[in-house]
PDB file of C-alpha atoms and ligand atoms in Angstrom:
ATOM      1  CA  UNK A   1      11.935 -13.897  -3.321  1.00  0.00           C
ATOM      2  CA  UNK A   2      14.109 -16.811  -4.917  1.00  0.00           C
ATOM      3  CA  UNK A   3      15.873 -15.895  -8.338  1.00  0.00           C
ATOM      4  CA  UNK A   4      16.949 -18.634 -10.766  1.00  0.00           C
ATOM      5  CA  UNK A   5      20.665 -18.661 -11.323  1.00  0.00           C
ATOM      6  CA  UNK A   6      19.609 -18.710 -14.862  1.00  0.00           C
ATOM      7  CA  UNK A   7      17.305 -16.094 -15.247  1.00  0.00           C
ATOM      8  CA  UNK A   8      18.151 -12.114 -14.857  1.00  0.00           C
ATOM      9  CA  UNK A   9      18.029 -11.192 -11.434  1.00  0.00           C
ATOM     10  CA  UNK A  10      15.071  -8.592 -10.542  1.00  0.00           C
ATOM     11  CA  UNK A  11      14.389  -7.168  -7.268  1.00  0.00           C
ATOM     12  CA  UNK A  12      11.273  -5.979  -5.899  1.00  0.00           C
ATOM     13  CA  UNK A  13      10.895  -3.689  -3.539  1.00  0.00           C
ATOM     14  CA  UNK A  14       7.592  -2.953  -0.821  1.00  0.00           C
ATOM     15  CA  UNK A  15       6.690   0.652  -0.307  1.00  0.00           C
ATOM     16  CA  UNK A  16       5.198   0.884   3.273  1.00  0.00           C
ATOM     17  CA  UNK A  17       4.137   3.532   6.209  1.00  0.00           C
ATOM     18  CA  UNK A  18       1.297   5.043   8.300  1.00  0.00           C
ATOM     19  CA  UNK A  19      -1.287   7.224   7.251  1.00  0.00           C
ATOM     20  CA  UNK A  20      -0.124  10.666   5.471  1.00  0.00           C
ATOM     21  CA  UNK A  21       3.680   9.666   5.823  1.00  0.00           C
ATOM     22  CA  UNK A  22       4.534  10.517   2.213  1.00  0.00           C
ATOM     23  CA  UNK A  23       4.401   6.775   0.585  1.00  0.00           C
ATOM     24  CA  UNK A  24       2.675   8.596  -2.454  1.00  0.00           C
ATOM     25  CA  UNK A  25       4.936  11.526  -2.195  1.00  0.00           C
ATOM     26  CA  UNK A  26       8.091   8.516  -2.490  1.00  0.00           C
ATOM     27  CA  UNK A  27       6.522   6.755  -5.197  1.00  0.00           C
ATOM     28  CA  UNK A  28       5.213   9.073  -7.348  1.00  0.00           C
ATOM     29  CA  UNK A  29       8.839  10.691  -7.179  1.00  0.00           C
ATOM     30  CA  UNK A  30      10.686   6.847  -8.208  1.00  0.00           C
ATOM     31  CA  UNK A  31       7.594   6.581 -10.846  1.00  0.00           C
ATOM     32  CA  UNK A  32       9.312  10.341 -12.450  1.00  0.00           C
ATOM     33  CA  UNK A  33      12.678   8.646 -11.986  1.00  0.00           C
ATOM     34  CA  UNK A  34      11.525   5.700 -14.401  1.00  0.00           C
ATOM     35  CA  UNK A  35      10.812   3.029 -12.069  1.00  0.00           C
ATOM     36  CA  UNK A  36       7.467   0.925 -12.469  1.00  0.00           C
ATOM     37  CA  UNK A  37       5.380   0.922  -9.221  1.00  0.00           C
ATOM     38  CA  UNK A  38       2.479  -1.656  -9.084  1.00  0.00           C
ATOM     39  CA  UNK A  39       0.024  -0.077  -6.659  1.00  0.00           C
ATOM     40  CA  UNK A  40      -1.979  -2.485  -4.530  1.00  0.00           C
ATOM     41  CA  UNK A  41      -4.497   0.020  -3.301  1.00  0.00           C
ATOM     42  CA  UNK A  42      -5.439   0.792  -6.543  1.00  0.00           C
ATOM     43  CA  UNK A  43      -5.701  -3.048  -7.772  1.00  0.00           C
ATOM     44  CA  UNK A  44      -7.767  -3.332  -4.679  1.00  0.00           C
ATOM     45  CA  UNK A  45      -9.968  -0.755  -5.290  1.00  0.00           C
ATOM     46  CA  UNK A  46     -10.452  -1.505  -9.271  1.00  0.00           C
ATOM     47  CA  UNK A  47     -11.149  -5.354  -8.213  1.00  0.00           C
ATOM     48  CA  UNK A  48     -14.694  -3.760  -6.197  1.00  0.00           C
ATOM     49  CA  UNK A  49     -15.798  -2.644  -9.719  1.00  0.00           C
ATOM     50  CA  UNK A  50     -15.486  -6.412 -11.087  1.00  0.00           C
ATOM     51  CA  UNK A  51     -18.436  -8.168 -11.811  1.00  0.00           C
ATOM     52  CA  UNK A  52     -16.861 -11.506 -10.774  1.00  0.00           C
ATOM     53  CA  UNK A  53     -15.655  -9.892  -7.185  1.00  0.00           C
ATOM     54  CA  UNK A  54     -19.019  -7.670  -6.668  1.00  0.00           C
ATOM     55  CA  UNK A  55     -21.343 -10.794  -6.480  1.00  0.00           C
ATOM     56  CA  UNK A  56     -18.904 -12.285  -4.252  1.00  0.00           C
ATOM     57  CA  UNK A  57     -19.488  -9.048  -1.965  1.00  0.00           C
ATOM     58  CA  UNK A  58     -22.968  -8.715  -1.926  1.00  0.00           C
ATOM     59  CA  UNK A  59     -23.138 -12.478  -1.510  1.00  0.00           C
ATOM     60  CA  UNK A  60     -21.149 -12.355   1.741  1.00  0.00           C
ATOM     61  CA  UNK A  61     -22.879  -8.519   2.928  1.00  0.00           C
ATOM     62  CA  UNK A  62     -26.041  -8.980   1.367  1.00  0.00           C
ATOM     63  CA  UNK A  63     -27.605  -5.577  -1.413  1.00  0.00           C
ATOM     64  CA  UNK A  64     -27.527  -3.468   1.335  1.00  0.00           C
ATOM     65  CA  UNK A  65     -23.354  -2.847   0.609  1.00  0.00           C
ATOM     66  CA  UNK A  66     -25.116  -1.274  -2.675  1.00  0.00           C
ATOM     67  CA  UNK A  67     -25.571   2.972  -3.394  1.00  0.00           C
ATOM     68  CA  UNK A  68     -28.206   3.959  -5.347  1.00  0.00           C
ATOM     69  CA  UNK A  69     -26.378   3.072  -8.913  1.00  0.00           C
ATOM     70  CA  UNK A  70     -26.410  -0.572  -7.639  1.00  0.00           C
ATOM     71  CA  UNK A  71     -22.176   0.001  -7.038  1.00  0.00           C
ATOM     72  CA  UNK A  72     -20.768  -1.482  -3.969  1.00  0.00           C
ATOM     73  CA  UNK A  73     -20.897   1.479  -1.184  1.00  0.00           C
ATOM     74  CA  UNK A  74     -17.004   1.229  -0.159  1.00  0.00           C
ATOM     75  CA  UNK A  75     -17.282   3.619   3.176  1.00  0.00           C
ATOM     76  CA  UNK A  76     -20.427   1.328   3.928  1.00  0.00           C
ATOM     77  CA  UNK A  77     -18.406  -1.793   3.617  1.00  0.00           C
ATOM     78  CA  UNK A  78     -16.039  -0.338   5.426  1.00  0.00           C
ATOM     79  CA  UNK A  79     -18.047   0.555   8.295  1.00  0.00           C
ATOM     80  CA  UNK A  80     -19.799  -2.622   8.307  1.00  0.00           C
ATOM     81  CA  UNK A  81     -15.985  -4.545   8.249  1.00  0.00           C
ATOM     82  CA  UNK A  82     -14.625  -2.193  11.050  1.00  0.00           C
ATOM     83  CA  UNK A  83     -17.750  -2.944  13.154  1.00  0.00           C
ATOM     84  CA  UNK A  84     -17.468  -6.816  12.719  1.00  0.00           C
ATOM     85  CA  UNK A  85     -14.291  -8.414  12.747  1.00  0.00           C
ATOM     86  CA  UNK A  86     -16.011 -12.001  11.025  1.00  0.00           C
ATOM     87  CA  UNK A  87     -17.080  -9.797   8.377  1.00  0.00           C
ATOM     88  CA  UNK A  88     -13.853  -8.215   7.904  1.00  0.00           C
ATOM     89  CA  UNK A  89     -12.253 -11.999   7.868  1.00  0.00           C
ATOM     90  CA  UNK A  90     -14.641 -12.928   5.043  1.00  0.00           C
ATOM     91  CA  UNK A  91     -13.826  -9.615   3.391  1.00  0.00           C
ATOM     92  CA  UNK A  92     -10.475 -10.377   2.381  1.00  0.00           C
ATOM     93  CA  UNK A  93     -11.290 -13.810   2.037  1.00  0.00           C
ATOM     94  CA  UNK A  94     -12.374 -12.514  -1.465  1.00  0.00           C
ATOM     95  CA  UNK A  95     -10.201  -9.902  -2.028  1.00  0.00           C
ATOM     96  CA  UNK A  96      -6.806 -11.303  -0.543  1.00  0.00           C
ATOM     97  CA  UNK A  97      -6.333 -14.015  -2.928  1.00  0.00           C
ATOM     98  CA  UNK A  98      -7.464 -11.869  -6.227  1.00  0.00           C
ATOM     99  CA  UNK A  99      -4.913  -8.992  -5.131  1.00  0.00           C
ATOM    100  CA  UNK A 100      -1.630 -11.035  -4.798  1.00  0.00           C
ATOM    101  CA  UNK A 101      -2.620 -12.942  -8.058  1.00  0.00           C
ATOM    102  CA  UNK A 102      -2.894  -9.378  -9.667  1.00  0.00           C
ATOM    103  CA  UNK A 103       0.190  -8.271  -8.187  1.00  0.00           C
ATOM    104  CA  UNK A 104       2.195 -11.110  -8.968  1.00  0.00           C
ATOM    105  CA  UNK A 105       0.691 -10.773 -12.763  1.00  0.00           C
ATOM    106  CA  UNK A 106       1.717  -7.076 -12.784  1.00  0.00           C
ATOM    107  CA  UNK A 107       4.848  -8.032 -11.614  1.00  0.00           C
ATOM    108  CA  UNK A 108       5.529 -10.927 -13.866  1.00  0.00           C
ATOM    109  CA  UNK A 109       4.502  -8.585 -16.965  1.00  0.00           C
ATOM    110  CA  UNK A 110       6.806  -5.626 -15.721  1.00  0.00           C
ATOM    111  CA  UNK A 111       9.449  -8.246 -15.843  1.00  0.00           C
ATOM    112  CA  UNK A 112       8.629  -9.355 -18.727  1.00  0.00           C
ATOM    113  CA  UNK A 113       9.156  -5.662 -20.309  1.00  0.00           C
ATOM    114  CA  UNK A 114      12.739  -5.945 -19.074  1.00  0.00           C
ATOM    115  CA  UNK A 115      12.473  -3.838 -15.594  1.00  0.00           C
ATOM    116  CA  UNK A 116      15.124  -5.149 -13.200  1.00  0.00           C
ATOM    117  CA  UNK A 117      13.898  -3.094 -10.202  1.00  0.00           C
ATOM    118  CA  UNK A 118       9.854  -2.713  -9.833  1.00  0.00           C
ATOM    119  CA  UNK A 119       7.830  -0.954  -6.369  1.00  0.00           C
ATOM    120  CA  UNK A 120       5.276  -2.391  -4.811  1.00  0.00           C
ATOM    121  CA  UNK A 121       2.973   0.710  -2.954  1.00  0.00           C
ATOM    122  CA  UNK A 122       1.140  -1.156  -0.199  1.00  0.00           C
ATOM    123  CA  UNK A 123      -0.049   0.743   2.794  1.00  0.00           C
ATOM    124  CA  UNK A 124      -0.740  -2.753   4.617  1.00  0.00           C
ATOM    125  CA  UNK A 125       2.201  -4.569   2.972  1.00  0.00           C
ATOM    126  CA  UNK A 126       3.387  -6.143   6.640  1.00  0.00           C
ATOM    127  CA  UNK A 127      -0.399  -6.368   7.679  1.00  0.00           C
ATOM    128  CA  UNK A 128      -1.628  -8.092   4.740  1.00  0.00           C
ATOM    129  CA  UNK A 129       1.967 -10.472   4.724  1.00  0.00           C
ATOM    130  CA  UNK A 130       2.137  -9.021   1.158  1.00  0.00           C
ATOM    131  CA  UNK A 131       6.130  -8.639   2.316  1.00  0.00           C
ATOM    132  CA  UNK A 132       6.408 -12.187   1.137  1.00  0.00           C
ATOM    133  CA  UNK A 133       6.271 -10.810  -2.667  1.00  0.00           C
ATOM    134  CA  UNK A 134       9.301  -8.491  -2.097  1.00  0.00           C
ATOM    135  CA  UNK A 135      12.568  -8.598  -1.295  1.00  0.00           C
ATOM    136  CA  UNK A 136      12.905  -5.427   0.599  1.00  0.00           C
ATOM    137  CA  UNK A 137      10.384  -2.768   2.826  1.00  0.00           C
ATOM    138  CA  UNK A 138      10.768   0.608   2.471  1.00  0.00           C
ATOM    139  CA  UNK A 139       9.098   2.631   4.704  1.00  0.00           C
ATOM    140  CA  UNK A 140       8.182   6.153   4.905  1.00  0.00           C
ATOM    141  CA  UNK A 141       8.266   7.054   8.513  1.00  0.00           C
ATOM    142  CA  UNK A 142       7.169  10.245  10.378  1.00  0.00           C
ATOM    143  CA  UNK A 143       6.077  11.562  13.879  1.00  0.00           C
ATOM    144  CA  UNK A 144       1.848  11.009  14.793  1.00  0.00           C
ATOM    145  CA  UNK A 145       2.406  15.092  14.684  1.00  0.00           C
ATOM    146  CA  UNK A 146       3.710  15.304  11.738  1.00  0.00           C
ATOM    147  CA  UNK A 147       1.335  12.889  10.229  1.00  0.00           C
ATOM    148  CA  UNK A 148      -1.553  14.595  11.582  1.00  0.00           C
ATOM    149  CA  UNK A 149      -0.878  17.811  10.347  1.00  0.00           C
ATOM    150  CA  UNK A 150       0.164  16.721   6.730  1.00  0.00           C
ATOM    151  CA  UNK A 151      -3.135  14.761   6.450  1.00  0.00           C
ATOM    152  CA  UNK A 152      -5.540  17.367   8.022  1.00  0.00           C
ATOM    153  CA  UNK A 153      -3.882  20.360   5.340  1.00  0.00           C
ATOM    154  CA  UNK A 154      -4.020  17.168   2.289  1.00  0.00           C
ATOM    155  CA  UNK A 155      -7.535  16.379   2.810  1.00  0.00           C
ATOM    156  CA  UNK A 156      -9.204  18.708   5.079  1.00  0.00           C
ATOM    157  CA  UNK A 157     -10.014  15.727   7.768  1.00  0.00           C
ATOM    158  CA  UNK A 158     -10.519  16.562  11.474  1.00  0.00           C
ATOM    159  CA  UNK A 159      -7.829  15.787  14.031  1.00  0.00           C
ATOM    160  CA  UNK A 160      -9.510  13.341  16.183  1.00  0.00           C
ATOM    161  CA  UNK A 161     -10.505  11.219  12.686  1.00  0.00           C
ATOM    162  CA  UNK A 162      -6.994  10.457  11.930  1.00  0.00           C
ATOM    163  CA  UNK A 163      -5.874   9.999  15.155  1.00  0.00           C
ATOM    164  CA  UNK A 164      -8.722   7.395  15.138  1.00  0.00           C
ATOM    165  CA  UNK A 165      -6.975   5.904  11.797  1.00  0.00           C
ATOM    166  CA  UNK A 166      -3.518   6.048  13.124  1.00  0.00           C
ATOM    167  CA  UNK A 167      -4.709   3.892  16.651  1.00  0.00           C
ATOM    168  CA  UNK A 168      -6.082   1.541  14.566  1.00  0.00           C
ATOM    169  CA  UNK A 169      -3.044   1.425  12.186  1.00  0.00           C
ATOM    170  CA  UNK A 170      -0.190  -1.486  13.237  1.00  0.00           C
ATOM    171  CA  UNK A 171       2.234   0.443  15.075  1.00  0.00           C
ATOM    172  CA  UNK A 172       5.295   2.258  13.542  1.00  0.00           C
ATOM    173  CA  UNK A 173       7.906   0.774  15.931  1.00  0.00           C
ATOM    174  CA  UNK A 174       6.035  -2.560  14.679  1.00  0.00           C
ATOM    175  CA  UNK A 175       6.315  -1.895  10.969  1.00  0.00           C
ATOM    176  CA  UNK A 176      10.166  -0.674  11.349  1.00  0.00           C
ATOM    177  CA  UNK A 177      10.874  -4.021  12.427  1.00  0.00           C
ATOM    178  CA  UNK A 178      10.480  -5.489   8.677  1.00  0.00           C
ATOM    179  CA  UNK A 179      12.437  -2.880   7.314  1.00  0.00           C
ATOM    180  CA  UNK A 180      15.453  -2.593   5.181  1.00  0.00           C
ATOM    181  CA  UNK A 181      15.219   1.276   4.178  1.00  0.00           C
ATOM    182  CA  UNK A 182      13.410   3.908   6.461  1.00  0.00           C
ATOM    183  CA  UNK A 183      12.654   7.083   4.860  1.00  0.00           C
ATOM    184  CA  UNK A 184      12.685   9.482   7.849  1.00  0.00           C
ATOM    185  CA  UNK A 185      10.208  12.126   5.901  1.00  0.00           C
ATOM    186  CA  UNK A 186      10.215  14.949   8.863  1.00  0.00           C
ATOM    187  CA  UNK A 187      12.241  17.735   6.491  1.00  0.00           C
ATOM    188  CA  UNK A 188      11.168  19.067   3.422  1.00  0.00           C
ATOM    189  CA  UNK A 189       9.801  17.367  -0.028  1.00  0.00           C
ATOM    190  CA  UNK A 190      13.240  18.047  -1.630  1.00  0.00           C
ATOM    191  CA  UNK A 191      15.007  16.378   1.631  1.00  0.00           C
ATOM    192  CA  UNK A 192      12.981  13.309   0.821  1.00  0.00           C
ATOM    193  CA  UNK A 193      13.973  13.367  -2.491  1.00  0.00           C
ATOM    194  CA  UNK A 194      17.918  13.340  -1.695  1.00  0.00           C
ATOM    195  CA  UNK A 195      17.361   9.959   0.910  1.00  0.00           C
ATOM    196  CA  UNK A 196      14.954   8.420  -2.313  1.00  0.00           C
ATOM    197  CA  UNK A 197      18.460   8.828  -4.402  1.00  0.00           C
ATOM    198  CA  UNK A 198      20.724   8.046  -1.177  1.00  0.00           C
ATOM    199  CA  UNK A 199      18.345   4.306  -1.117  1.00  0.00           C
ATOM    200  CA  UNK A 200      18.747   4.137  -4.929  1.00  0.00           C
ATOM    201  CA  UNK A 201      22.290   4.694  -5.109  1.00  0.00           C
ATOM    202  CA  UNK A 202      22.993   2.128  -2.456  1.00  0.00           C
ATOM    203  CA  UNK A 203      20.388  -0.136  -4.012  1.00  0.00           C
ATOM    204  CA  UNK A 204      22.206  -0.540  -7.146  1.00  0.00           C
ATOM    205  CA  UNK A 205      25.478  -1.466  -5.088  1.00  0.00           C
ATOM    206  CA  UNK A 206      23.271  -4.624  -3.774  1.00  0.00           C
ATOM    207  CA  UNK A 207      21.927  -5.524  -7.424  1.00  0.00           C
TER     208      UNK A 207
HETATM  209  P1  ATP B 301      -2.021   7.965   2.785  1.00  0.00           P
HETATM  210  O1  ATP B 301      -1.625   6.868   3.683  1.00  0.00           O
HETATM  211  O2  ATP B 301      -3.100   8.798   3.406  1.00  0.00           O
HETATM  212  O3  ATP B 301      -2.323   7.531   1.386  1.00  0.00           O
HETATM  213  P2  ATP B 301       0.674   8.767   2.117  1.00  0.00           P
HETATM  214  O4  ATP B 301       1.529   7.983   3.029  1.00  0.00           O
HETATM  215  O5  ATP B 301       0.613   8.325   0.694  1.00  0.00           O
HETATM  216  O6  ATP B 301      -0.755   8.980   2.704  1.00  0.00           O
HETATM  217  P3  ATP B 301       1.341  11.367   1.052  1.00  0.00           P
HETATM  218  O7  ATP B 301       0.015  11.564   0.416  1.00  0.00           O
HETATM  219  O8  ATP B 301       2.513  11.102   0.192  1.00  0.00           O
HETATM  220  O9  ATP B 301       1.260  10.255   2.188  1.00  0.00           O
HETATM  221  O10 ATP B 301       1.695  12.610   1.981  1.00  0.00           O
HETATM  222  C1  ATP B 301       0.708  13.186   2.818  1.00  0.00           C
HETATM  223  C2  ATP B 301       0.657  14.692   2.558  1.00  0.00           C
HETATM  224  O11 ATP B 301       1.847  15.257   3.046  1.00  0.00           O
HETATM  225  C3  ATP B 301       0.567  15.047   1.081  1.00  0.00           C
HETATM  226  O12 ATP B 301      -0.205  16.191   0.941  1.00  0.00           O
HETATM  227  C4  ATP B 301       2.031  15.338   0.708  1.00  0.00           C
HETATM  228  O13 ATP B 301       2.135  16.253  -0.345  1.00  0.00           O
HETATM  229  C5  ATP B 301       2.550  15.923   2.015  1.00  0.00           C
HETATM  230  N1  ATP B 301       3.965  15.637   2.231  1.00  0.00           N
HETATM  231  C6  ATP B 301       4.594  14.456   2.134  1.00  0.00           C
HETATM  232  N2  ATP B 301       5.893  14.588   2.463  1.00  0.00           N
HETATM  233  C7  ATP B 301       6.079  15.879   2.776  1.00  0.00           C
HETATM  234  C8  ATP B 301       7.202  16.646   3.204  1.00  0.00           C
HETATM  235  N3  ATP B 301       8.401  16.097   3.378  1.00  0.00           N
HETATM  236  N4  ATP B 301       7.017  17.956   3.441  1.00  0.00           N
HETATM  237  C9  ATP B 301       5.804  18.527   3.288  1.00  0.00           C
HETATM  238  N5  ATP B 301       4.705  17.873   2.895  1.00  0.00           N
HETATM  239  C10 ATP B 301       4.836  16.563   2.638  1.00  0.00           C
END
């Protein structure tokens, strides 16, 4: 991201990783340590409940996408995107645009409030080329094993589900490509911690 010699420089850092590899466990922990964290799932999922963005939707997938309140049914959406790649392709067609507008508003009002160093949590920040908004990836990285087992105790999911998620997931050797900062999260919560203040420390040598 280019800064203007003139203005005071911020940096903006992309919170990345696989399914269950602790990218809420990382940000919630630099959210207690001060540090804003615009969170892209959540704009995501609060844009669905837009009037503007839900005629869109059932525009493109028709009132069958709605539950019995007349709300957009997000697993069937997501069943009908995974099913039909077109349909996934018009998808974020609507939502693609509306999200990095809302980031980049987020971000521009965090700057605004004087925050020199702001997170951007973004499980599909490489997929989604939402990368180009930062100026460093972070990712949280962790064995398939370690994964599984973390997200089968967390939510009480089956094995062969989020094995299903992590095949369809872009590869981690794939995402570590883009990185600047891996979080190797195989230890303990408090290990974690002490690599989050490791990445900070050397962060503020580069700022
Ligand atoms: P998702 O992609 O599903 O949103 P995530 O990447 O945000 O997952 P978390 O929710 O942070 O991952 O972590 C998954 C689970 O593993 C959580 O229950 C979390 O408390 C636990 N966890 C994360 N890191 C560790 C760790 N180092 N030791 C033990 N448990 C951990």
């Amino acid at each position: 991201m280019k800064q203007n010699s003139s203005e005071k420089k911020h940096v903006v850092i992309g919170i990345t990783g696989g399914i269950g590899s602790g990218k809420t466990t990382v940000t919630e922990y630099l959210s207690k340590r001060g540090f804003p964290v615009v969170d892209a799932d959540a704009i995501s999922r609060n844009l669905m409940y837009e009037e503007d963005t839900a005629f869109e939707v059932i525009d493109a997938f028709g009132k069958g996408i709605l539950d019995s309140h007349g709300n957009i049914d997000r697993k069937k959406l997501r069943e009908m995107v995974f099913c039909d790649k077109r349909l996934l392709v018009r998808l974020n067609s609507i939502f693609h645009p509306k999200i990095r507008e809302r980031i980049e508003k987020d971000m521009a009002d965090l700057k605004k409030e004087g925050n020199d160093v702001i997170f951007l949590d973004a499980p599909l920040l490489i997929e989604n080329n939402l990368d180009r908004m930062v100026d460093e990836v972070w990712i949280v990285s962790c064995s398939k094993e370690t994964q599984i087992k973390r997200v089968m105790k967390r939510d009480d999911s089956k094995r062969t589900e989020i094995e299903q998620i992590i095949k369809r997931q872009m590869p981690l050797e794939e995402k570590l490509k883009h990185a600047d900062v891996v979080f190797e999260n195989e230890g303990s919560i408090a290990d974690l911690g002490e690599k989050i203040e490791d990445a900070l420390k050397e962060l503020v040598k580069r700022i």
